Short mmCIF file of C-alpha atoms in Angstrom, two decimals:
data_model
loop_
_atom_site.label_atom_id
_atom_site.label_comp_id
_atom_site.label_asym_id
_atom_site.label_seq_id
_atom_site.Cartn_x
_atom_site.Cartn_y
_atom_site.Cartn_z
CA UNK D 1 89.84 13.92 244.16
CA UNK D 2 93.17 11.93 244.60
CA UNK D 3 94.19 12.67 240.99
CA UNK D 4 93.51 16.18 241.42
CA UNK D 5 95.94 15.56 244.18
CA UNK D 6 98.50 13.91 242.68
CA UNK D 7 98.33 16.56 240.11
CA UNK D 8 98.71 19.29 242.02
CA UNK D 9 101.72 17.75 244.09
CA UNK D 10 103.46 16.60 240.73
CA UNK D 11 102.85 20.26 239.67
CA UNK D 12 104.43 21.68 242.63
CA UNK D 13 107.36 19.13 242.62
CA UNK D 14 108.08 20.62 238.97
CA UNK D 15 108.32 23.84 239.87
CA UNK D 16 110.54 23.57 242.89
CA UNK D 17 112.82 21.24 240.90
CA UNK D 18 112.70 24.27 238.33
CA UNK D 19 113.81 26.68 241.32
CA UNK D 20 116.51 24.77 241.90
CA UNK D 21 118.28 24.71 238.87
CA UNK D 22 121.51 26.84 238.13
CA UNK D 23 121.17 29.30 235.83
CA UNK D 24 124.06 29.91 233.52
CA UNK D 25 127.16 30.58 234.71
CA UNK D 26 128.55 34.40 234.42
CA UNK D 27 132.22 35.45 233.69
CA UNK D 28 133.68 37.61 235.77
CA UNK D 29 134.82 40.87 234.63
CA UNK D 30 137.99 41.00 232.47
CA UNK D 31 139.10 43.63 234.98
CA UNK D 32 139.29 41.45 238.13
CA UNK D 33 140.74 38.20 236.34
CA UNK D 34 144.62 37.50 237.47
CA UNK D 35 147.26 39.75 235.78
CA UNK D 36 150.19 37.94 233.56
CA UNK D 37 153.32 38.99 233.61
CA UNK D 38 153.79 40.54 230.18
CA UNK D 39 157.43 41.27 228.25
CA UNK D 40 158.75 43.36 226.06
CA UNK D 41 160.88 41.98 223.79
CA UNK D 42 162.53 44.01 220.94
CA UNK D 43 164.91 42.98 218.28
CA UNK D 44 168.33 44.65 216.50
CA UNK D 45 168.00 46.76 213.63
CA UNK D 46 170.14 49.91 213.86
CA UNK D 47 168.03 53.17 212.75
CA UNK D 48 164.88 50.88 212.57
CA UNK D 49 164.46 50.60 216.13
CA UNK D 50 162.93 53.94 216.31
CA UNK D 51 159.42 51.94 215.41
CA UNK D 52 160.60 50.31 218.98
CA UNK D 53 159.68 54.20 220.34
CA UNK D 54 156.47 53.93 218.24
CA UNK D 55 155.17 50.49 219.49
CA UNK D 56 155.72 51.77 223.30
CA UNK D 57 153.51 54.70 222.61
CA UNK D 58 150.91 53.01 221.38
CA UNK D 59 151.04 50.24 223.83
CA UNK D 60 151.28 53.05 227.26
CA UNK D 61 148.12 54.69 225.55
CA UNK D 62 146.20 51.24 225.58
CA UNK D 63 147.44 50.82 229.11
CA UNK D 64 148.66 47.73 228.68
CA UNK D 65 151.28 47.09 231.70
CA UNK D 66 155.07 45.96 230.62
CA UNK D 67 156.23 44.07 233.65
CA UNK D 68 159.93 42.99 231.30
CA UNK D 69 161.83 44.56 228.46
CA UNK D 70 164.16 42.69 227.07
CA UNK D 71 166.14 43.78 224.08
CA UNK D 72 169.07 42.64 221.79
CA UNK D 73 171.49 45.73 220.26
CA UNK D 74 169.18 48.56 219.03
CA UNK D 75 166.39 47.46 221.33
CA UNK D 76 168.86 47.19 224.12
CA UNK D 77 168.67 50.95 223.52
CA UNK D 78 165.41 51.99 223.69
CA UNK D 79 164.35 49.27 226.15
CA UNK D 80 166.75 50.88 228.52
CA UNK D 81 165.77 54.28 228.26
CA UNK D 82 162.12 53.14 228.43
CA UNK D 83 162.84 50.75 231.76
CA UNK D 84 164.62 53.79 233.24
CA UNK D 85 161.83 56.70 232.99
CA UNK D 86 158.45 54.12 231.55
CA UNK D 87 157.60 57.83 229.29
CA UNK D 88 156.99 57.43 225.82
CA UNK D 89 157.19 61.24 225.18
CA UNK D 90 160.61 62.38 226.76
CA UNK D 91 162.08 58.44 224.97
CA UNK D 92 160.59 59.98 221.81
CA UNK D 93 162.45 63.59 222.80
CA UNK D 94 165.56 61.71 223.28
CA UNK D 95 165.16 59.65 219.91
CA UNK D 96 165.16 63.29 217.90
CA UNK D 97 168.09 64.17 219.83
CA UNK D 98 169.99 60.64 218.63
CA UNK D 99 172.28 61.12 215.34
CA UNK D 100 174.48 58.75 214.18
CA UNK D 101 177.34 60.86 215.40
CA UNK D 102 176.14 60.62 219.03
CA UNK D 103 176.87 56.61 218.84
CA UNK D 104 179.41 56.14 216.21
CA UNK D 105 183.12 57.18 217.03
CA UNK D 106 184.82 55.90 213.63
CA UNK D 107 188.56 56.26 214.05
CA UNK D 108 191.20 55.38 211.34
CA UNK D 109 193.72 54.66 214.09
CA UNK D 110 191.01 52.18 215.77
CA UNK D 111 190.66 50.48 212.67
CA UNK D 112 193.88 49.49 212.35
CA UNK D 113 194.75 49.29 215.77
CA UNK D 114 191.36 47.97 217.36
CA UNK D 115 189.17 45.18 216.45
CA UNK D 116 186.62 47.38 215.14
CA UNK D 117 186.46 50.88 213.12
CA UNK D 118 184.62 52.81 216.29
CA UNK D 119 185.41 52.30 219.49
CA UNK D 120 182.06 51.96 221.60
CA UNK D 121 182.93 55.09 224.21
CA UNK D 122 180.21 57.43 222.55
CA UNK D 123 177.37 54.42 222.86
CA UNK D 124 177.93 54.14 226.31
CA UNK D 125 178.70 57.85 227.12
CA UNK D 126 175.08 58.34 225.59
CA UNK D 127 173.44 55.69 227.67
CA UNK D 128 174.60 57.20 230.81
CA UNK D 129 173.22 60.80 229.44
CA UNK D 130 169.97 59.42 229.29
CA UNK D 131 169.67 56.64 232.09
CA UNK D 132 169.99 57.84 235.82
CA UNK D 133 170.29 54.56 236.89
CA UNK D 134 173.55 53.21 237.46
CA UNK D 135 172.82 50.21 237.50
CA UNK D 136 170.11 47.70 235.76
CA UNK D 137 169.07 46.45 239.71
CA UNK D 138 168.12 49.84 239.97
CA UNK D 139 165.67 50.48 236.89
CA UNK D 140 161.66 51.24 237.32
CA UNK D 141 160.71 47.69 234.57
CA UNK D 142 162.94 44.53 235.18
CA UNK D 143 165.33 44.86 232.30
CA UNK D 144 168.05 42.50 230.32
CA UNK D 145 169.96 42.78 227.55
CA UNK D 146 171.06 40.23 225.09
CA UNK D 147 175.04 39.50 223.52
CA UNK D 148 176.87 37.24 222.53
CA UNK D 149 180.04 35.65 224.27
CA UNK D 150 182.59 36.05 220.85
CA UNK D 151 184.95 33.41 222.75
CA UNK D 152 182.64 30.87 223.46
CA UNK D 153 179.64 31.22 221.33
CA UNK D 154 177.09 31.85 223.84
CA UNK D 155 174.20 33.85 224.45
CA UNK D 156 174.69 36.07 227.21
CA UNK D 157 171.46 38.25 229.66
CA UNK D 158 172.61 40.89 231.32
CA UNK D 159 170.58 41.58 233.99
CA UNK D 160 172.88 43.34 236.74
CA UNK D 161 175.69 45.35 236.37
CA UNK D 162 175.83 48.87 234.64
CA UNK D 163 173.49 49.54 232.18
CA UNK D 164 175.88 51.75 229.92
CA UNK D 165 178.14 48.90 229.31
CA UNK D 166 175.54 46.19 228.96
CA UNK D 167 173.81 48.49 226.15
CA UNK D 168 177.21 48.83 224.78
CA UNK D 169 177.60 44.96 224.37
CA UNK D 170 174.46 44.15 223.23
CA UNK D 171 174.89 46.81 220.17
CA UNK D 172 178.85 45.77 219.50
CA UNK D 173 178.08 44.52 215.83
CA UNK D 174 181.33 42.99 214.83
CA UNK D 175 183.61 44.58 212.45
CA UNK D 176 181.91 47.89 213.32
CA UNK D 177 182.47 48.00 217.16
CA UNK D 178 185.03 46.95 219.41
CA UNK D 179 183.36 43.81 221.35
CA UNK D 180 183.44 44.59 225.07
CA UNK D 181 185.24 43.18 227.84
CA UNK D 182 182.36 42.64 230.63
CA UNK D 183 181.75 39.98 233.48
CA UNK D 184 184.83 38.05 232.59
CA UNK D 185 183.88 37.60 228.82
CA UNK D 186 184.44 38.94 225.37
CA UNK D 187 180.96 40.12 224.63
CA UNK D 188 179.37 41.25 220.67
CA UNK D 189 175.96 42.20 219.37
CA UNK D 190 173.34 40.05 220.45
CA UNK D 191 171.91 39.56 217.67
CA UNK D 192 174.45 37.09 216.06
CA UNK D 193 172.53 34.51 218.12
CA UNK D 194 169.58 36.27 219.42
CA UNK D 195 167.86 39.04 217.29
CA UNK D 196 164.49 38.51 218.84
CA UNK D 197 164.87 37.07 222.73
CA UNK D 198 161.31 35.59 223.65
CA UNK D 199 163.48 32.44 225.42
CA UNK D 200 165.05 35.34 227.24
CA UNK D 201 162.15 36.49 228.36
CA UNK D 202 160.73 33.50 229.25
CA UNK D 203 163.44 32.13 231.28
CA UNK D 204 162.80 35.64 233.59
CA UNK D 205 159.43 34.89 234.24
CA UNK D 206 157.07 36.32 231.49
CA UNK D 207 153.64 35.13 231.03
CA UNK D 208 152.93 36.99 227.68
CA UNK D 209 155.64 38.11 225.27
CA UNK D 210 154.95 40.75 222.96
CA UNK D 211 157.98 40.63 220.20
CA UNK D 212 158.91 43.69 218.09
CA UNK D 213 160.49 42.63 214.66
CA UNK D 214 161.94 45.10 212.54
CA UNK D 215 164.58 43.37 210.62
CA UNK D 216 162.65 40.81 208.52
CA UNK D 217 163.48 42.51 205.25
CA UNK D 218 166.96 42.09 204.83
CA UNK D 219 167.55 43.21 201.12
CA UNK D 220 169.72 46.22 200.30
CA UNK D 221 171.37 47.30 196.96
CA UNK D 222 172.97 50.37 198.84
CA UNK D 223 176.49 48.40 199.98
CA UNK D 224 179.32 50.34 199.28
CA UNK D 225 181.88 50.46 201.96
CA UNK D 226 182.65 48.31 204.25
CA UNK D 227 180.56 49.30 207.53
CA UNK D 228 177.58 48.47 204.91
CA UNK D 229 179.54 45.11 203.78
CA UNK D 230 179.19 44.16 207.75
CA UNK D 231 176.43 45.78 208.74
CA UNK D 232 174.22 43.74 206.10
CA UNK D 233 176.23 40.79 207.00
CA UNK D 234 174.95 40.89 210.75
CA UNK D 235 171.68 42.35 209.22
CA UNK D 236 171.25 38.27 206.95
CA UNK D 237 172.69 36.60 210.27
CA UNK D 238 170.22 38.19 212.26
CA UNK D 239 167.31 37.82 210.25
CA UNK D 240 167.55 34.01 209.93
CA UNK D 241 168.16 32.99 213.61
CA UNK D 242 165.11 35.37 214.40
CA UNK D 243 162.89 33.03 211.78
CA UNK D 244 161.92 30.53 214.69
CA UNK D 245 162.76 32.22 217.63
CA UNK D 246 159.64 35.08 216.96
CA UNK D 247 157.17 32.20 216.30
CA UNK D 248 157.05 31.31 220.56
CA UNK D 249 156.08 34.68 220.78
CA UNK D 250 151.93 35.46 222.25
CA UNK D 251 152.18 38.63 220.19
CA UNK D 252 154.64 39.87 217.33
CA UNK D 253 154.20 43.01 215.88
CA UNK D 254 156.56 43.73 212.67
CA UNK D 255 156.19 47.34 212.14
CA UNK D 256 156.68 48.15 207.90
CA UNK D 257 160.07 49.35 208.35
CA UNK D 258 161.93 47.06 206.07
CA UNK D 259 163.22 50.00 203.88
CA UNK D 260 164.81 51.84 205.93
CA UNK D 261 168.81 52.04 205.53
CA UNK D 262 170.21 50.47 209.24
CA UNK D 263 172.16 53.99 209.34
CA UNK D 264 169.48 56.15 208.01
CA UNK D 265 168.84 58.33 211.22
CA UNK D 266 166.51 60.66 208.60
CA UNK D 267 163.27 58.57 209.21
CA UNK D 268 162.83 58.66 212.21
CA UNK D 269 159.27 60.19 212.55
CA UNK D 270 158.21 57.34 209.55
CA UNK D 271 159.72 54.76 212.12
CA UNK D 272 157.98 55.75 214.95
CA UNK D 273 154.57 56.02 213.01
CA UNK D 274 155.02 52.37 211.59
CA UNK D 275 155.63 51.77 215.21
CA UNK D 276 152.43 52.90 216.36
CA UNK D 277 150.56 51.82 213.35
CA UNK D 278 151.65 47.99 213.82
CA UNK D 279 151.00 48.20 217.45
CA UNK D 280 147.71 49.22 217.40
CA UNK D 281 147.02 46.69 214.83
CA UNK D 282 148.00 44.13 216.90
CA UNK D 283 146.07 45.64 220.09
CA UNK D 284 142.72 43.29 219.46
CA UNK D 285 144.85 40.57 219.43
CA UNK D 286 146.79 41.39 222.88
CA UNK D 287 143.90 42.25 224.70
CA UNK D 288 142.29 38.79 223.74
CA UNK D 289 145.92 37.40 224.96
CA UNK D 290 145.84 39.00 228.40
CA UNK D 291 142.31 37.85 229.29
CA UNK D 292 142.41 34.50 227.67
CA UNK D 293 145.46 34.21 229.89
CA UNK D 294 143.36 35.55 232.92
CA UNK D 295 140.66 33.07 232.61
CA UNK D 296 142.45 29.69 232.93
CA UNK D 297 144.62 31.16 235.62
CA UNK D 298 141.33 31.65 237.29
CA UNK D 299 139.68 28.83 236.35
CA UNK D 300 142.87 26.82 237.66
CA UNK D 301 142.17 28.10 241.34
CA UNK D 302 138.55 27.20 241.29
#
């Protein structure tokens, strides 16, 4: 009788002990982890940034959220037009409408004269066509562009102050624009120092940086002037400071665009589909970023 006892209380002792022991632990919901702050950062390349139009299309269709754009010469550009209206359709309208005429004011007398052979005044005329804002303070996504202080060396973010004239800076490729007097300094093409800004975009706060490369090919056997003699100049300058600064990016996405002439405005459409190709390639690969990124925030706060 007592063993039948102790039996039945070591029975009953196993199966509360059983009771009481956690199950496995659950994840919660990628939709209701914490939300990085994610950037936009996209590099120089003259006609080749219309993949830039491209890799925002297929990023607003995946909904992923761009808190930051950041962008050095050519992607100073789009990101602007972007962080003004956040529409991929009426940025794509206004790519169609962009010819090289609309940018480039070539003048013999500037040539001689200037420090350049076109001025800059179309660029930034364009840029206030297309931007309503005023100012960068005033845009819908944080913005900054990237350029380079010609006096000192420098890398310079321009985060305030007209928009116009920071685009204007960031795309002054030497030799082929003016540089630009702004905030005290003698400002060039970003991309002399910084092609491909993920620092930039760190130092404003981004979480996740998603990098857009399109000037990693830099060969060209179609140099016969000399706008091509400095435009492939700044093209091999760019290329190799860009070599380590894309690597501390989450995400870079390097759309097949290496063929295409940095003044052929003719491709745009096979741009803009090598834009949205590479994008969505690299879409398993940001969505893993984003919640990977969610779950040690939360796990930090438990």
């Amino acid at each position: 009788m007592k063993q039948r006892n102790l039996l039945s209380f070591l029975l009953i002792a196993i199966l509360l002990s059983a009771c009481q022991t956690p199950g496995p632990k659950t994840q919660a919901p990628a939709t209701d982890l914490p939300k990085p702050r994610i950037a936009l950062v996209l590099g120089g390349g003259a006609a080749r940034g219309f993949a830039h139009i491209g890799v925002i299309r297929a990023l607003e269709q995946e909904k992923i959220p761009i808190d930051l754009v950041v962008g050095t010469s050519v992607g100073s550009l789009i990101g602007a037009i972007y962080a003004s209206d956040v529409n991929s359709f009426d940025l794509e309208w206004t790519a169609f409408q962009l010819e090289k005429d609309s940018i480039f004011d070539y003048g013999i007398l500037n040539a001689i004269t200037g420090m350049g052979v076109a001025k800059g005044d179309k660029l930034e005329d364009f840029v206030k066509t297309k931007v309503t804002a005023p100012n960068i303070e005033n845009l819908k996504i944080p913005f900054a562009a990237i350029a380079t202080d010609l006096n000192r060396g420098t890398r310079v973010i321009l985060d305030k102050g007209p928009v116009a004239r920071a685009v204007r800076a960031s795309s002054a490729i030497p030799g082929v624009f003016n540089p630009v007097e702004h905030q005290g300094k003698m400002l060039v093409d970003g991309g002399v120092l910084d092609n491909i800004p993920v620092d930039a975009a760190r130092e404003k706060g981004a979480d996740i940086v998603i990098a857009v490369d399109i000037g990693e090919n830099v060969a060209n056997f179609n140099i016969t002037n000399v706008v091509d003699v400095m435009l492939q100049s700044i093209t091999i300058m760019s290329a190799e400071n860009a070599k380590f600064r894309k690597k501390d990016a989450d995400v870079l996405i390097a759309p097949a665009v290496g063929d295409v002439g940095m003044l052929d405005f003719g491709q745009k459409k096979r741009c803009m589909q090598a834009g949205i190709e590479a994008a969505q390639k690299a879409m398993p690969e940001i969505k893993a970023k984003i919640e990977e990124w969610g779950r040690k925030r939360a796990a930090t706060y438990k």
